[in-house]
XYZ file of N, CA and C in Angstrom:
447
model
N 118.317 60.347 106.860
C 118.351 61.971 107.107
C 118.453 63.263 107.788
N 118.590 64.477 107.363
C 119.254 65.722 108.441
C 117.498 65.877 108.446
N 117.376 66.603 109.550
C 115.980 67.573 110.795
C 116.379 69.304 110.058
N 115.005 69.706 108.871
C 115.656 71.129 108.169
C 115.302 72.220 110.424
N 115.910 72.628 109.795
C 116.346 74.272 111.155
C 115.108 74.311 111.715
N 114.466 74.532 113.163
C 112.803 75.177 113.820
C 113.299 76.614 113.078
N 112.071 76.890 112.682
C 112.584 78.582 112.284
C 110.292 78.457 111.335
N 110.327 79.733 112.384
C 109.109 80.117 112.197
C 108.813 81.014 110.925
N 109.477 81.205 110.334
C 109.567 81.668 108.620
C 108.850 80.340 108.200
N 109.883 78.809 107.607
C 108.937 77.700 107.912
C 107.607 77.779 108.188
N 107.629 77.600 109.349
C 106.742 77.685 110.069
C 104.941 78.347 109.816
N 105.456 79.639 109.611
C 105.008 80.693 107.878
C 104.483 80.909 106.971
N 105.508 80.501 106.404
C 105.349 80.298 104.869
C 103.974 78.920 104.474
N 104.293 78.252 105.808
C 103.464 76.567 105.928
C 101.890 77.357 105.625
N 101.943 78.810 105.804
C 99.816 79.062 106.372
C 100.116 80.219 105.048
N 100.708 80.789 104.860
C 101.202 82.487 103.903
C 101.670 82.243 102.695
N 102.086 81.088 102.222
C 103.737 80.770 101.606
C 103.062 80.788 100.338
N 102.144 80.731 99.812
C 101.093 80.468 98.532
C 100.817 81.667 97.858
N 101.310 82.035 96.783
C 100.498 83.484 95.713
C 98.991 84.021 96.375
N 98.210 83.000 96.578
C 97.143 83.547 96.488
C 96.538 83.048 97.578
N 97.332 83.018 98.343
C 96.907 83.141 100.217
C 97.863 84.842 100.407
N 98.386 84.870 99.951
C 98.815 86.189 99.516
C 97.973 87.590 99.450
N 97.355 87.380 98.567
C 96.479 88.081 97.316
C 95.442 88.132 98.202
N 94.739 86.359 98.768
C 93.785 86.690 99.264
C 93.601 88.033 101.040
N 94.296 87.892 101.169
C 95.083 88.634 102.598
C 95.017 90.398 102.264
N 95.523 90.482 101.110
C 95.378 91.797 100.844
C 94.145 91.883 100.371
N 93.207 91.579 99.749
C 91.907 92.002 99.673
C 91.251 91.992 100.722
N 91.196 91.437 101.630
C 90.497 91.036 102.515
C 91.650 92.344 103.551
N 92.754 92.680 102.812
C 92.706 94.203 103.928
C 92.536 95.279 103.299
N 92.154 95.495 101.832
C 91.382 96.727 100.958
C 89.704 97.100 101.902
N 89.984 95.720 101.711
C 87.359 95.573 102.625
C 87.064 94.283 102.148
N 87.940 94.075 100.453
C 86.577 92.358 99.855
C 87.036 91.589 100.839
N 85.626 91.376 101.240
C 85.548 89.801 101.468
C 84.866 89.052 101.602
N 84.378 89.294 100.252
C 83.026 88.618 99.824
C 83.910 87.406 98.353
N 83.738 86.011 98.573
C 84.283 85.232 97.956
C 84.375 84.965 96.325
N 83.579 85.590 95.807
C 82.953 86.233 93.959
C 83.928 87.760 93.436
N 83.822 88.869 94.740
C 84.787 89.887 94.525
C 86.234 88.845 95.054
N 86.816 88.323 96.097
C 88.047 87.955 95.347
C 88.647 87.733 94.615
N 88.314 85.680 94.909
C 87.780 85.356 92.974
C 88.445 87.016 92.355
N 87.689 87.388 91.732
C 87.612 88.721 90.601
C 89.065 88.783 90.669
N 89.546 89.480 92.246
C 89.570 90.562 92.050
C 92.027 90.609 92.186
N 91.317 88.605 92.408
C 93.575 87.687 92.211
C 93.801 87.036 91.219
N 92.327 86.247 90.576
C 92.102 85.703 89.923
C 92.309 84.651 89.991
N 92.508 83.916 91.036
C 92.746 82.942 91.462
C 91.276 81.783 91.317
N 91.830 80.673 90.667
C 90.602 79.432 90.233
C 89.850 79.724 90.992
N 88.636 79.418 91.515
C 87.124 78.972 92.563
C 87.977 77.851 93.026
N 88.214 76.414 92.494
C 88.908 75.553 93.645
C 90.146 75.799 94.508
N 90.577 76.723 94.065
C 92.242 77.034 94.619
C 92.179 78.446 95.396
N 91.085 79.111 95.161
C 90.521 79.870 96.706
C 89.898 79.445 97.181
N 89.317 78.723 97.395
C 87.586 78.203 98.417
C 88.741 77.312 98.906
N 90.315 76.553 98.419
C 91.294 75.805 99.303
C 91.996 77.275 100.435
N 92.517 78.309 99.626
C 92.674 78.589 100.463
C 92.764 79.370 101.237
N 91.163 79.485 100.638
C 90.491 80.446 102.252
C 90.289 79.442 103.765
N 89.493 78.080 102.788
C 89.932 77.450 104.241
C 90.728 77.401 104.854
N 92.107 76.681 103.824
C 92.768 76.721 105.067
C 93.353 78.106 105.846
N 93.839 79.273 105.448
C 93.571 80.567 106.280
C 92.168 80.799 107.481
N 91.553 79.980 107.068
C 90.021 80.046 108.295
C 90.689 78.812 108.652
N 90.884 78.013 108.806
C 91.698 76.649 109.470
C 93.240 76.758 110.724
N 93.496 78.313 109.925
C 94.884 78.918 110.455
C 94.800 79.599 111.736
N 92.798 80.284 111.871
C 92.966 81.532 113.018
C 93.541 82.640 112.164
N 93.942 82.277 110.823
C 94.014 83.851 110.240
C 92.881 84.328 109.820
N 92.261 83.984 109.152
C 89.923 84.586 108.655
C 89.914 83.900 109.482
N 88.823 84.743 109.753
C 87.220 83.899 109.902
C 85.950 83.782 109.218
N 85.232 82.885 109.135
C 84.148 82.951 108.157
C 82.481 83.438 109.104
N 82.598 84.563 108.729
C 81.452 84.885 108.773
C 80.060 85.349 107.899
N 78.858 84.940 108.281
C 77.674 84.524 107.516
C 77.638 86.108 107.259
N 76.490 86.506 106.190
C 75.577 87.041 105.523
C 75.059 87.259 105.412
N 74.243 85.851 104.992
C 73.076 85.478 104.200
C 72.779 84.090 104.734
N 71.288 83.857 105.198
C 71.260 82.658 105.404
C 70.640 81.316 104.256
N 69.938 82.775 103.185
C 68.715 82.157 101.927
C 69.022 82.892 101.212
N 69.929 81.961 100.137
C 70.894 81.142 100.608
C 72.060 81.615 101.474
N 73.500 80.764 102.169
C 74.230 80.451 103.064
C 74.815 81.692 102.385
N 75.057 81.908 102.875
C 76.313 82.343 102.097
C 76.853 83.547 103.165
N 79.014 83.157 103.311
C 79.800 84.551 104.232
C 80.363 84.943 103.152
N 81.579 85.128 104.993
C 82.373 86.410 104.059
C 83.817 85.714 105.214
N 84.497 86.712 104.785
C 86.035 86.612 105.548
C 86.641 87.512 106.205
N 86.719 87.259 107.095
C 86.842 88.583 108.034
C 88.613 88.594 109.193
N 88.913 89.262 108.453
C 90.796 88.925 109.495
C 90.409 88.737 111.232
N 91.052 87.934 111.439
C 90.854 87.595 112.776
C 92.341 88.371 113.278
N 92.726 88.357 114.966
C 94.129 89.140 115.674
C 94.979 88.291 114.345
N 95.189 87.600 114.260
C 96.737 86.778 113.515
C 96.547 87.475 112.347
N 95.455 87.120 111.754
C 95.477 87.789 110.644
C 95.719 89.219 110.805
N 95.541 90.056 110.738
C 95.437 91.543 111.465
C 97.072 91.445 111.454
N 97.484 90.874 112.329
C 99.855 90.379 112.653
C 100.257 90.552 110.984
N 99.595 90.071 110.113
C 100.012 89.338 108.893
C 99.903 90.499 107.873
N 99.446 92.057 108.610
C 99.283 93.241 107.339
C 100.436 94.073 107.392
N 100.916 94.806 108.796
C 102.741 95.061 108.139
C 103.548 94.470 107.044
N 103.493 92.992 107.348
C 104.173 91.744 106.450
C 103.343 91.709 105.650
N 102.546 92.441 104.984
C 102.451 92.678 103.154
C 102.753 93.816 102.679
N 103.008 95.090 104.215
C 103.174 95.952 103.787
C 104.518 96.324 103.623
N 105.156 94.784 103.601
C 106.895 95.377 103.692
C 106.715 95.287 102.671
N 106.355 93.148 102.137
C 106.220 92.621 100.975
C 106.415 93.729 99.615
N 104.575 94.988 99.298
C 104.450 95.522 98.548
C 104.867 96.874 98.322
N 106.224 96.921 99.787
C 107.474 97.636 99.423
C 108.549 97.939 98.873
N 108.607 95.739 99.666
C 109.950 96.107 98.508
C 109.493 95.296 96.466
N 108.169 95.063 96.523
C 108.229 95.108 95.254
C 107.889 96.466 94.298
N 107.264 97.153 95.288
C 107.584 98.527 94.738
C 109.037 99.390 94.324
N 109.944 98.625 95.123
C 111.900 99.154 95.058
C 111.454 98.565 94.128
N 112.073 97.838 94.164
C 113.027 96.019 93.170
C 112.136 95.727 92.170
N 110.699 96.296 91.420
C 110.319 95.188 91.100
C 109.169 95.866 89.914
N 108.671 96.703 90.245
C 107.153 98.306 89.769
C 108.194 99.223 89.333
N 108.041 99.534 88.041
C 108.171 101.361 87.209
C 107.677 101.902 88.298
N 106.061 101.937 88.174
C 105.736 102.636 89.272
C 104.621 101.896 89.808
N 104.222 102.006 91.273
C 103.469 101.192 92.349
C 102.282 102.024 92.525
N 101.833 100.287 92.304
C 100.891 100.626 91.305
C 99.100 100.929 93.141
N 99.923 101.016 93.758
C 99.252 100.960 94.764
C 99.783 102.340 95.918
N 99.123 103.195 96.749
C 100.387 103.755 97.730
C 99.643 103.870 99.134
N 100.173 103.814 99.993
C 98.802 103.927 100.837
C 99.548 105.380 102.362
N 98.290 105.849 102.872
C 99.211 107.245 102.580
C 98.746 106.708 104.354
N 99.736 107.421 105.205
C 99.997 107.183 106.439
C 99.158 108.377 107.212
N 98.618 108.287 108.125
C 97.421 109.699 108.778
C 98.311 111.001 109.412
N 99.450 110.739 108.700
C 100.029 111.914 109.587
C 99.914 112.427 107.943
N 99.134 111.663 106.459
C 99.469 112.976 105.262
C 100.562 112.331 104.108
N 101.467 111.375 105.003
C 102.333 111.553 103.711
C 102.167 109.959 103.214
N 102.955 109.917 101.692
C 102.879 108.522 101.745
C 104.220 107.717 102.684
N 103.016 105.939 102.681
C 103.556 105.150 104.015
C 104.834 105.277 103.113
N 105.711 105.124 103.821
C 107.867 104.579 103.622
C 107.836 103.830 104.560
N 107.751 102.190 104.551
C 107.327 101.847 106.133
C 109.103 101.158 106.321
N 109.123 100.747 107.721
C 110.623 100.601 107.800
C 110.524 99.966 108.901
N 110.823 98.791 110.134
C 111.408 97.567 110.927
C 112.412 99.304 111.883
N 111.419 98.654 113.242
C 112.033 99.424 114.450
C 111.912 99.168 115.057
N 113.185 99.006 116.635
C 113.185 98.396 117.704
C 112.170 98.922 119.089
N 111.165 97.600 118.930
C 110.250 98.585 120.215
C 111.184 99.699 120.890
N 111.841 98.461 121.460
C 112.685 99.044 123.429
C 113.201 100.618 122.538
N 113.904 100.981 121.703
C 115.506 102.096 121.711
C 113.895 103.019 120.224
N 113.267 102.565 119.190
C 112.849 103.779 118.541
C 113.856 103.177 116.804
N 115.069 102.043 117.440
C 116.095 102.555 116.366
C 115.012 102.031 114.970
N 115.299 102.303 113.851
C 115.237 101.852 112.410
C 116.767 100.492 112.387
N 116.060 99.480 112.441
C 116.448 97.871 111.897
C 116.740 97.958 110.590
N 118.287 97.758 110.927
C 118.178 96.499 108.904
C 120.244 95.619 109.278
N 120.162 94.719 108.822
C 120.616 93.240 108.496
C 122.629 93.757 109.095
N 122.547 94.890 110.051
C 123.294 95.132 110.355
C 123.551 94.897 112.403
N 121.819 95.848 112.336
C 121.868 96.506 113.394
C 121.535 94.842 114.667
N 121.618 93.319 113.661
C 120.844 92.277 114.636
C 122.098 91.196 114.556
N 121.968 90.205 115.572
C 122.311 89.474 115.540
C 121.554 88.342 116.042
N 121.697 87.185 115.697
C 120.690 85.240 115.970
C 120.682 85.012 117.235
N 120.271 85.120 117.346
C 120.107 83.477 118.785
C 119.976 82.923 119.442
N 120.692 81.112 118.759
C 119.590 80.350 118.693
C 118.571 79.337 120.151
N 117.655 79.575 119.903
C 117.556 79.019 120.390
C 116.385 77.455 121.718
N 116.800 77.493 119.973
C 116.198 75.660 120.055
C 117.707 75.035 120.885
N 117.947 73.803 120.990
C 119.471 73.146 121.865
C 119.557 72.873 120.679
N 120.753 72.449 120.407
C 121.746 71.970 119.011
C 122.904 72.453 118.181
N 121.203 73.755 118.376
C 121.769 74.179 116.684
C 121.856 75.567 116.751
N 122.709 75.910 115.651
C 124.053 77.537 115.711
C 123.533 78.265 114.474
N 124.355 79.112 114.229
C 124.378 79.829 112.479
C 124.337 78.462 111.555
N 125.802 77.902 111.691
C 125.660 76.935 110.833
C 124.433 75.898 111.105
N 123.987 75.331 111.347
C 123.163 74.514 111.456
C 123.534 73.112 112.733
N 123.177 71.787 112.829
C 122.657 71.725 113.387
C 124.210 70.667 113.880
N 123.837 70.500 115.815
C 125.355 70.435 116.212
C 125.866 68.352 115.697
């Protein structure tokens, strides 16, 4: 059996690579933090939603914060790692708006007043990044663009 390529994309998908996990994060970023509202807005079956929330908490993406003691009730808030996923969701939404939607269902407005048109830019030079501007450098010994040596 061959080992798959070491990959942070695969590792990230192990945490958020399921439909309801991403939809939970969408709701949390909109400010929806309580189980019943998340269930309503995502359409997730309650058992699946509970499982996804548990996984996101275990992975350190969300934290479970009590808002009522009697009965015990919790809301789900993003951690620093969770906040780091917001641009990922915005880019995924932008792709869906361009390629799948007749009319974008949600539009974000930037603080400058314009509708947000997200782009990946190089932190060093500020240039917008496209596929022709990047080159992969493999850091795991024995791996190259072709695969395992």
